[in-house]
Tab-separated table of C-alpha atoms and ligand atoms in Angstrom:
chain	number	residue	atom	x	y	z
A	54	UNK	CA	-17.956	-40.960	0.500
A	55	UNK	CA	-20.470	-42.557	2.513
A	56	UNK	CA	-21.614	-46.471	2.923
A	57	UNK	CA	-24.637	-47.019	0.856
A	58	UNK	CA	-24.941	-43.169	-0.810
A	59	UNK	CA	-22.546	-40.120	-0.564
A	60	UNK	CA	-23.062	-38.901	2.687
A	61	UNK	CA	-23.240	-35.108	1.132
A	62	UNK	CA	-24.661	-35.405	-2.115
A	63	UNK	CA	-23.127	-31.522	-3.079
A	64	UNK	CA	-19.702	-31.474	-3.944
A	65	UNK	CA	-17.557	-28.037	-3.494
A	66	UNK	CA	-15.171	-27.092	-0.939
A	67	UNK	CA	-13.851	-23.680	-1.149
A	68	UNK	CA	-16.634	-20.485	-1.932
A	69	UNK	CA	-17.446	-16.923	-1.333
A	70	UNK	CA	-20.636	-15.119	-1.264
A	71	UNK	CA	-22.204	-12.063	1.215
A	72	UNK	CA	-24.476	-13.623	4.288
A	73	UNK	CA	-27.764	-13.679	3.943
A	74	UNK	CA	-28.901	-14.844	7.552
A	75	UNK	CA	-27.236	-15.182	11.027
A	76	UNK	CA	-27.506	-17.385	14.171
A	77	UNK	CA	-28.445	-15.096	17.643
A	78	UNK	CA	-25.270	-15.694	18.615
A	79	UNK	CA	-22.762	-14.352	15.639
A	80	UNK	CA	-20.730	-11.983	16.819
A	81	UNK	CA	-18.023	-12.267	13.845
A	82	UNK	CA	-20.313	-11.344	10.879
A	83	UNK	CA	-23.535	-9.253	10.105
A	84	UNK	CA	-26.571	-9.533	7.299
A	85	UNK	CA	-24.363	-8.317	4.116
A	86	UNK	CA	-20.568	-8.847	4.584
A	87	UNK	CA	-19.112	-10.446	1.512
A	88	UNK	CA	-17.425	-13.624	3.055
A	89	UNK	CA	-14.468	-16.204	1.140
A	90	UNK	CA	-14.395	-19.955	3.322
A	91	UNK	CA	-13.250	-23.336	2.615
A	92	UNK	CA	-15.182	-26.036	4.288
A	93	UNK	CA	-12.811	-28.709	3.402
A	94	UNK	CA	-13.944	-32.374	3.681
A	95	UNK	CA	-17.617	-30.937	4.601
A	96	UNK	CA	-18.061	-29.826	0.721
A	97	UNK	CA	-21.193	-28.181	0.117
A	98	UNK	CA	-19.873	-25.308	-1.396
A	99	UNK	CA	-21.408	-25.791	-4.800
A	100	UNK	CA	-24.956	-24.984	-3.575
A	101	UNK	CA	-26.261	-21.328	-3.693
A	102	UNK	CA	-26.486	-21.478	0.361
A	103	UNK	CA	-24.647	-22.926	2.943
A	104	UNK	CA	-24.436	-23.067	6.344
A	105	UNK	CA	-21.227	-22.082	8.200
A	106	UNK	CA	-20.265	-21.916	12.249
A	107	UNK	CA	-18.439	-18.738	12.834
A	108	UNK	CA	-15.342	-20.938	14.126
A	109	UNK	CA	-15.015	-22.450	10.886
A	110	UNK	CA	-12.262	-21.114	8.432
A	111	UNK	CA	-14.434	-18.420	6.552
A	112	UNK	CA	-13.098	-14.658	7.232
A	113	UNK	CA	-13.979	-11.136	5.199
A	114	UNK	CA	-13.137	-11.847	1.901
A	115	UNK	CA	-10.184	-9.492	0.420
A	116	UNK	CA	-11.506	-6.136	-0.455
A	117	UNK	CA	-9.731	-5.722	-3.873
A	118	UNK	CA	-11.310	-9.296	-5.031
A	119	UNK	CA	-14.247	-10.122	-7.024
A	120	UNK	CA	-15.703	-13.310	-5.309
A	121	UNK	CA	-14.563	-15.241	-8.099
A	122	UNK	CA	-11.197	-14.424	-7.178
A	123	UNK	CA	-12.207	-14.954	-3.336
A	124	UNK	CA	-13.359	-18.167	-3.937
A	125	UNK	CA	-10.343	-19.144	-6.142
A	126	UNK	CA	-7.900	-18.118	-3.200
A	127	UNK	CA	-8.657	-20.705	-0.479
A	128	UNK	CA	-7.809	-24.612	-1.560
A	129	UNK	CA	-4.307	-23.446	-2.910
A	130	UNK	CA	-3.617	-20.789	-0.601
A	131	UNK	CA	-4.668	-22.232	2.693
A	132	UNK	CA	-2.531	-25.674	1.335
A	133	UNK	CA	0.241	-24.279	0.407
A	134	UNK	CA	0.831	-22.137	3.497
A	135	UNK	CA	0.205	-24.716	5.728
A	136	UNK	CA	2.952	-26.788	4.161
A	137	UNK	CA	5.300	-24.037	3.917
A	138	UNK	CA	4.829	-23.463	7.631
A	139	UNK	CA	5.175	-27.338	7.827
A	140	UNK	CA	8.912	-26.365	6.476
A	141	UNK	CA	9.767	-24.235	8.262
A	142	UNK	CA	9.979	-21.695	5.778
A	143	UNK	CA	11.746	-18.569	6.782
A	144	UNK	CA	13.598	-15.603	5.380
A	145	UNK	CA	16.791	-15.874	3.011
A	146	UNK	CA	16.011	-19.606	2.428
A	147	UNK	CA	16.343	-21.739	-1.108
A	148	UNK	CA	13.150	-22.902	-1.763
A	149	UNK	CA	12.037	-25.010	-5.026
A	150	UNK	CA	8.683	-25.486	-5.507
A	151	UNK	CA	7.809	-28.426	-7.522
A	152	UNK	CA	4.655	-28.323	-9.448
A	153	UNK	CA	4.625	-24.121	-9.535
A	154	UNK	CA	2.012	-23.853	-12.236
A	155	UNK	CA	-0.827	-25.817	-9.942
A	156	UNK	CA	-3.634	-24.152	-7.961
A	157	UNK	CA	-1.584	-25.274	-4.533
A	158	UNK	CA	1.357	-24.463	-6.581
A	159	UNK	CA	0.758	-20.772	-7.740
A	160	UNK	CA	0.298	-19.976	-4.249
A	161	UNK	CA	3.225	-21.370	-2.749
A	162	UNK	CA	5.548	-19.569	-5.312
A	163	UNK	CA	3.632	-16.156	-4.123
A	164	UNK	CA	3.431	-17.230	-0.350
A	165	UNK	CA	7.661	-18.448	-0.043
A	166	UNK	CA	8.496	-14.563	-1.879
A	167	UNK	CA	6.106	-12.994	0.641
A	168	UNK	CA	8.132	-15.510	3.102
A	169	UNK	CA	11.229	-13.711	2.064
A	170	UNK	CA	12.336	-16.862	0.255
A	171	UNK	CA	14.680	-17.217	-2.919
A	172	UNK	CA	12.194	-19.279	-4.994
A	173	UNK	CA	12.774	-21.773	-8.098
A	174	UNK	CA	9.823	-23.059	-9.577
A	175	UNK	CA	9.122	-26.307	-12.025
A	176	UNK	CA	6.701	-26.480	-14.501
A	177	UNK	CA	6.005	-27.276	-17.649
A	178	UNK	CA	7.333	-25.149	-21.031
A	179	UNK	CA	3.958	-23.470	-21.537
A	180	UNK	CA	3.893	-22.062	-17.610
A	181	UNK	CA	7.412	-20.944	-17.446
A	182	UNK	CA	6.619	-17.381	-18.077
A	183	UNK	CA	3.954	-17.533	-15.788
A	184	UNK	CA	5.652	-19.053	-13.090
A	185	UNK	CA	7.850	-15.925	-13.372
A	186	UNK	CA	5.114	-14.030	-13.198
A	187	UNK	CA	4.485	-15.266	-10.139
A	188	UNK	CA	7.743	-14.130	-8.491
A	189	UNK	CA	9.704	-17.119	-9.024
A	190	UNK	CA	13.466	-16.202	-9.681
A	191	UNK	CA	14.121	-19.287	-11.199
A	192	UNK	CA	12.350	-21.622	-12.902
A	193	UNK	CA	13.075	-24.940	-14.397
A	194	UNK	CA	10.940	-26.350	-17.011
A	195	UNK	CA	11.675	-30.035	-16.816
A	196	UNK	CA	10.841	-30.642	-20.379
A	197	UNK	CA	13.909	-29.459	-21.338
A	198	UNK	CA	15.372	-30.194	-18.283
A	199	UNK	CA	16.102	-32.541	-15.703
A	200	UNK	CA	15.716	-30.921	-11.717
A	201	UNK	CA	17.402	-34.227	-10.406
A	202	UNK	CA	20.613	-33.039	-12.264
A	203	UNK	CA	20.585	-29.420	-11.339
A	204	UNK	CA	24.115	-28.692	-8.949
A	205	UNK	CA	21.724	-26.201	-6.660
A	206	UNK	CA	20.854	-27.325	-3.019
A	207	UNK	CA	17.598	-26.081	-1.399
A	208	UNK	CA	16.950	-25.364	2.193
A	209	UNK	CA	13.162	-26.631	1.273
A	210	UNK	CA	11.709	-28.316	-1.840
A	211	UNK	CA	7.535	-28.436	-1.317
A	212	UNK	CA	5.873	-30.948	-3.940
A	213	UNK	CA	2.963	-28.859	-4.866
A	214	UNK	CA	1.325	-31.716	-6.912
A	215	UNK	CA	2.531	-34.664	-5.190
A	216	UNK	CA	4.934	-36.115	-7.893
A	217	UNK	CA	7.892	-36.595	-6.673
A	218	UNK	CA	9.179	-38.317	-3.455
A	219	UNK	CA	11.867	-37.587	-1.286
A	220	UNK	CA	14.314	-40.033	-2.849
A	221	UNK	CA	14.407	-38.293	-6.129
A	222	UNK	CA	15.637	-35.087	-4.648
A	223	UNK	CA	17.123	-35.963	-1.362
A	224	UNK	CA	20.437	-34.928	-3.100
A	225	UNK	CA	19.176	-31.716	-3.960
A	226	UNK	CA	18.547	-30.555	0.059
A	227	UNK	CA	21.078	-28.553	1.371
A	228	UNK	CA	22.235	-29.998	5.075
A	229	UNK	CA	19.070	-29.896	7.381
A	230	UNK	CA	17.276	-29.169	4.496
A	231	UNK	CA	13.333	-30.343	4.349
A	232	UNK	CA	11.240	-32.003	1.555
A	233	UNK	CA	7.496	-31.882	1.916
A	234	UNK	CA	5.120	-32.794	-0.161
A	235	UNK	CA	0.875	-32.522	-0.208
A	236	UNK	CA	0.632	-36.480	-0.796
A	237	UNK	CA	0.671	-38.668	1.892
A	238	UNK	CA	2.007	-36.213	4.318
A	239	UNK	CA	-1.653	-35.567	6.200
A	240	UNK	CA	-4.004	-33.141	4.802
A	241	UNK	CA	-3.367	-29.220	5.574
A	242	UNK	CA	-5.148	-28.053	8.567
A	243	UNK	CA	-6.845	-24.752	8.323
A	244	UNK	CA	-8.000	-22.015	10.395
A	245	UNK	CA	-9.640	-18.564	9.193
A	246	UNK	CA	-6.615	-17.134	10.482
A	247	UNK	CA	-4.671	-18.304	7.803
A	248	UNK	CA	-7.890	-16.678	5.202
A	249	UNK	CA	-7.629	-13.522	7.129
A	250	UNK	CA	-3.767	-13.625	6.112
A	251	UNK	CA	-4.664	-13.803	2.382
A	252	UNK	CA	-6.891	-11.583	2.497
A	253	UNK	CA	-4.284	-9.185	3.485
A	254	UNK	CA	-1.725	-10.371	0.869
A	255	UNK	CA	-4.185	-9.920	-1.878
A	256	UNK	CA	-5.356	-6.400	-0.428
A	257	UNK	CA	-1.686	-5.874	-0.179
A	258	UNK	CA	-0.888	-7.256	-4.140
A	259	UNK	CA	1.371	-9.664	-2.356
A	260	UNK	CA	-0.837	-12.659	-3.363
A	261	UNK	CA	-3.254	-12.748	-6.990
A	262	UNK	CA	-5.904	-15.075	-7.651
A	263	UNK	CA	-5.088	-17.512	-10.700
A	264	UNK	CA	-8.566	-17.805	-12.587
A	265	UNK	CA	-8.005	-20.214	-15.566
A	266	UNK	CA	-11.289	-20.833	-17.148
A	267	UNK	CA	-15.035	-20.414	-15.871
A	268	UNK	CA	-17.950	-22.530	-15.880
A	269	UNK	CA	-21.327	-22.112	-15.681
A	270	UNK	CA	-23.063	-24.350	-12.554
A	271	UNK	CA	-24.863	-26.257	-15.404
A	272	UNK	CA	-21.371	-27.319	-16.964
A	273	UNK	CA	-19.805	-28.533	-13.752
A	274	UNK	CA	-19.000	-32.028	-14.950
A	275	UNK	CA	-17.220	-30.427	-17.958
A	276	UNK	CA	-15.248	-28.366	-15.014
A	277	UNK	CA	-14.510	-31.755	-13.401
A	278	UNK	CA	-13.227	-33.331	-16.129
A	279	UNK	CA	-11.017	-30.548	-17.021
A	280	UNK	CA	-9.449	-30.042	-13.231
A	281	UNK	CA	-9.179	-34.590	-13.606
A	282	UNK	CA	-6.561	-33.955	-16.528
A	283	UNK	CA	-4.845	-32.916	-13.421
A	284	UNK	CA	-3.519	-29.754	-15.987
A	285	UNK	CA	-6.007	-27.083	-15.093
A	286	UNK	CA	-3.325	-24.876	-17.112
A	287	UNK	CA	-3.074	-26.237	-20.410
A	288	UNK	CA	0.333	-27.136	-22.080
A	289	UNK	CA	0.138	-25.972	-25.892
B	758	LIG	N1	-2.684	-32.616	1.656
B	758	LIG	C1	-3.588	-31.685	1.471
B	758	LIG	O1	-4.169	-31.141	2.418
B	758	LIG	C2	-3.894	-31.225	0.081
B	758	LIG	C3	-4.713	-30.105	-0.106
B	758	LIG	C4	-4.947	-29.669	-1.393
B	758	LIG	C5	-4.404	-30.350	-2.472
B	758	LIG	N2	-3.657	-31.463	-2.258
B	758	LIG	C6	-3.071	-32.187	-3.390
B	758	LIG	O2	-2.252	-31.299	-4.084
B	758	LIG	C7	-2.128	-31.737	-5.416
B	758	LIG	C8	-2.181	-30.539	-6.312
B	758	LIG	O3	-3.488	-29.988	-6.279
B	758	LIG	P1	-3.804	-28.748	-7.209
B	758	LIG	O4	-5.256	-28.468	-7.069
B	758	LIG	O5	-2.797	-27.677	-6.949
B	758	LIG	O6	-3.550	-29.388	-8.624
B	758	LIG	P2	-3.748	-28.727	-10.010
B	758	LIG	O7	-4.063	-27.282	-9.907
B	758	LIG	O8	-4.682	-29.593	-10.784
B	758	LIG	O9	-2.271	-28.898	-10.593
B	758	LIG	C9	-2.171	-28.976	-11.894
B	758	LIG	C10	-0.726	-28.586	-12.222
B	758	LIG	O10	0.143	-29.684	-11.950
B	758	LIG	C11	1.210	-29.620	-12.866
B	758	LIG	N3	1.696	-30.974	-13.131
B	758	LIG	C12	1.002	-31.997	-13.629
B	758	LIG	N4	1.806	-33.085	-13.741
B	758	LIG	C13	3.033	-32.708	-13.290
B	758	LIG	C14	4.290	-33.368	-13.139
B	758	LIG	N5	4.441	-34.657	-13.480
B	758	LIG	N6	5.326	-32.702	-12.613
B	758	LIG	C15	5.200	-31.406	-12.268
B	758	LIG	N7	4.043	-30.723	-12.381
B	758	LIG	C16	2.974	-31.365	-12.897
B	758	LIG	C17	0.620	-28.959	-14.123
B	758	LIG	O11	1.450	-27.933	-14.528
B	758	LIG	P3	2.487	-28.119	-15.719
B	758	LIG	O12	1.669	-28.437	-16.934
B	758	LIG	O13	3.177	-26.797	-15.761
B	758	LIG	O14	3.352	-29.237	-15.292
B	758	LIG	C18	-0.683	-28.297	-13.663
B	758	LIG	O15	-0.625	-26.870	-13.788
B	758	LIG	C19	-3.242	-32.755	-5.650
B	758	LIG	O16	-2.645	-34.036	-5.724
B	758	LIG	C20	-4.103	-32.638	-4.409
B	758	LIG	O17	-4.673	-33.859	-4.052
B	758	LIG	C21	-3.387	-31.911	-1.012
């Protein structure tokens, strides 16, 4: 973005790494502490160094984590609970997840169990199993099958990949049921509150990072135009 260049020339948003310098007035952090943050719309985060306030959302990362882990936690995690909060997602509820194979999706199938949720997820054939994996009770693979048909009712469908709109499943919400979905509904607002929160689901084994290929810095446009296939998990 920007009017005659980009306005930040380095991409990235989310990122760990330990801090290697400190304003006078940091109280949060100290020289050394191995650190997970997403800096959202400020990118930057593909650089070797950057610059953080302590009020922005950047906590501790999770003990048990590598920081390639860390850093794969934030975007999805940080999305997906804000728009499970936006929900209103609470105990005992019916939730389907749609999209449960995606990095926003992986972590809302995690965060709605850890929510005390009774979770259906939809992917694709090759993710089913995974999905599962994930904690999903239920999973629809809508290859094979059509959601739109299915005689459940959920208390809260989240579109984790921002294909499907509210008049396509309106049928499928139970009375005062919710649909969200992470297109056109604002963009998640984040706080390190909510990192400090994954960092104790992961510690806890509540929460796992989904890694599905790495790249080297020098083969980052080959990393974005996997992630623009907009199927970071491959279908066979
Ligand atoms: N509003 C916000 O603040 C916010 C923040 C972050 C992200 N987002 C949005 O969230 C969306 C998802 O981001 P992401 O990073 O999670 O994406 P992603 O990781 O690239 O999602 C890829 C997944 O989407 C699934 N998928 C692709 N087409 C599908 C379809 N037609 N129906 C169901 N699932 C399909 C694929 O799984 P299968 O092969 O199993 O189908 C794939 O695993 C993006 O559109 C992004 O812009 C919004």
């Amino acid at each position: 973005m920007g009017f005659r260049k980009p306005r930040n020339s380095v991409l990235g948003v989310e990122l760990a790494g330990e801090v290697t310098a400190i304003g006078k007035e940091v109280k949060q952090f100290k020289l050394g502490d191995q650190v997970y943050a997403i800096n959202g719309l400020s990118f930057g985060a593909h650089a070797q160094y950057i610059c953080l306030s302590e009020e922005d959302p950047v906590a501790l990362k999770p003990l048990n984590a590598t920081y390639e882990e860390a850093a794969a936690i934030p975007f999805g995690g940080t999305t997906a609970l804000y728009f499970l909060r936006k929900g209103n997602i609470k105990r005992g509820m019916n939730v389907l997840i749609y999209g449960a194979s995606g990095a926003v999706g992986t972590a809302a199938v995690q965060l709605a169990k850890y929510f005390g949720a009774e979770v259906t997820g939809l992917c694709s054939t090759t993710n089913v199993e995974f999905a599962k994996s994930l904690g999903a009770e239920h999973v629809i693979d809508y290859m094979k099958e059509d959601f739109t048909k299915t005689s459940q009712r959920y208390d809260l469908i989240l579109d984790a990949v921002g294909k499907v709109s509210k008049g396509q499943c309106r049928h499928l919400l139970a009375p005062n049921g919710t649909y969200v979905t992470v297109e056109g509904q604002g963009i998640a607002r984040v706080t390190a509150k909510d990192l400090l929160l994954l960092k104790e689901l992961m510690e806890a084994g509540e929460m796992q990072a989904v890694i599905d290929r790495r790249y080297a810095l020098e083969q980052i446009q080959e990393a974005y135009r996997y992630v623009e296939t907009g199927r970071k998990r491959e279908m066979s």
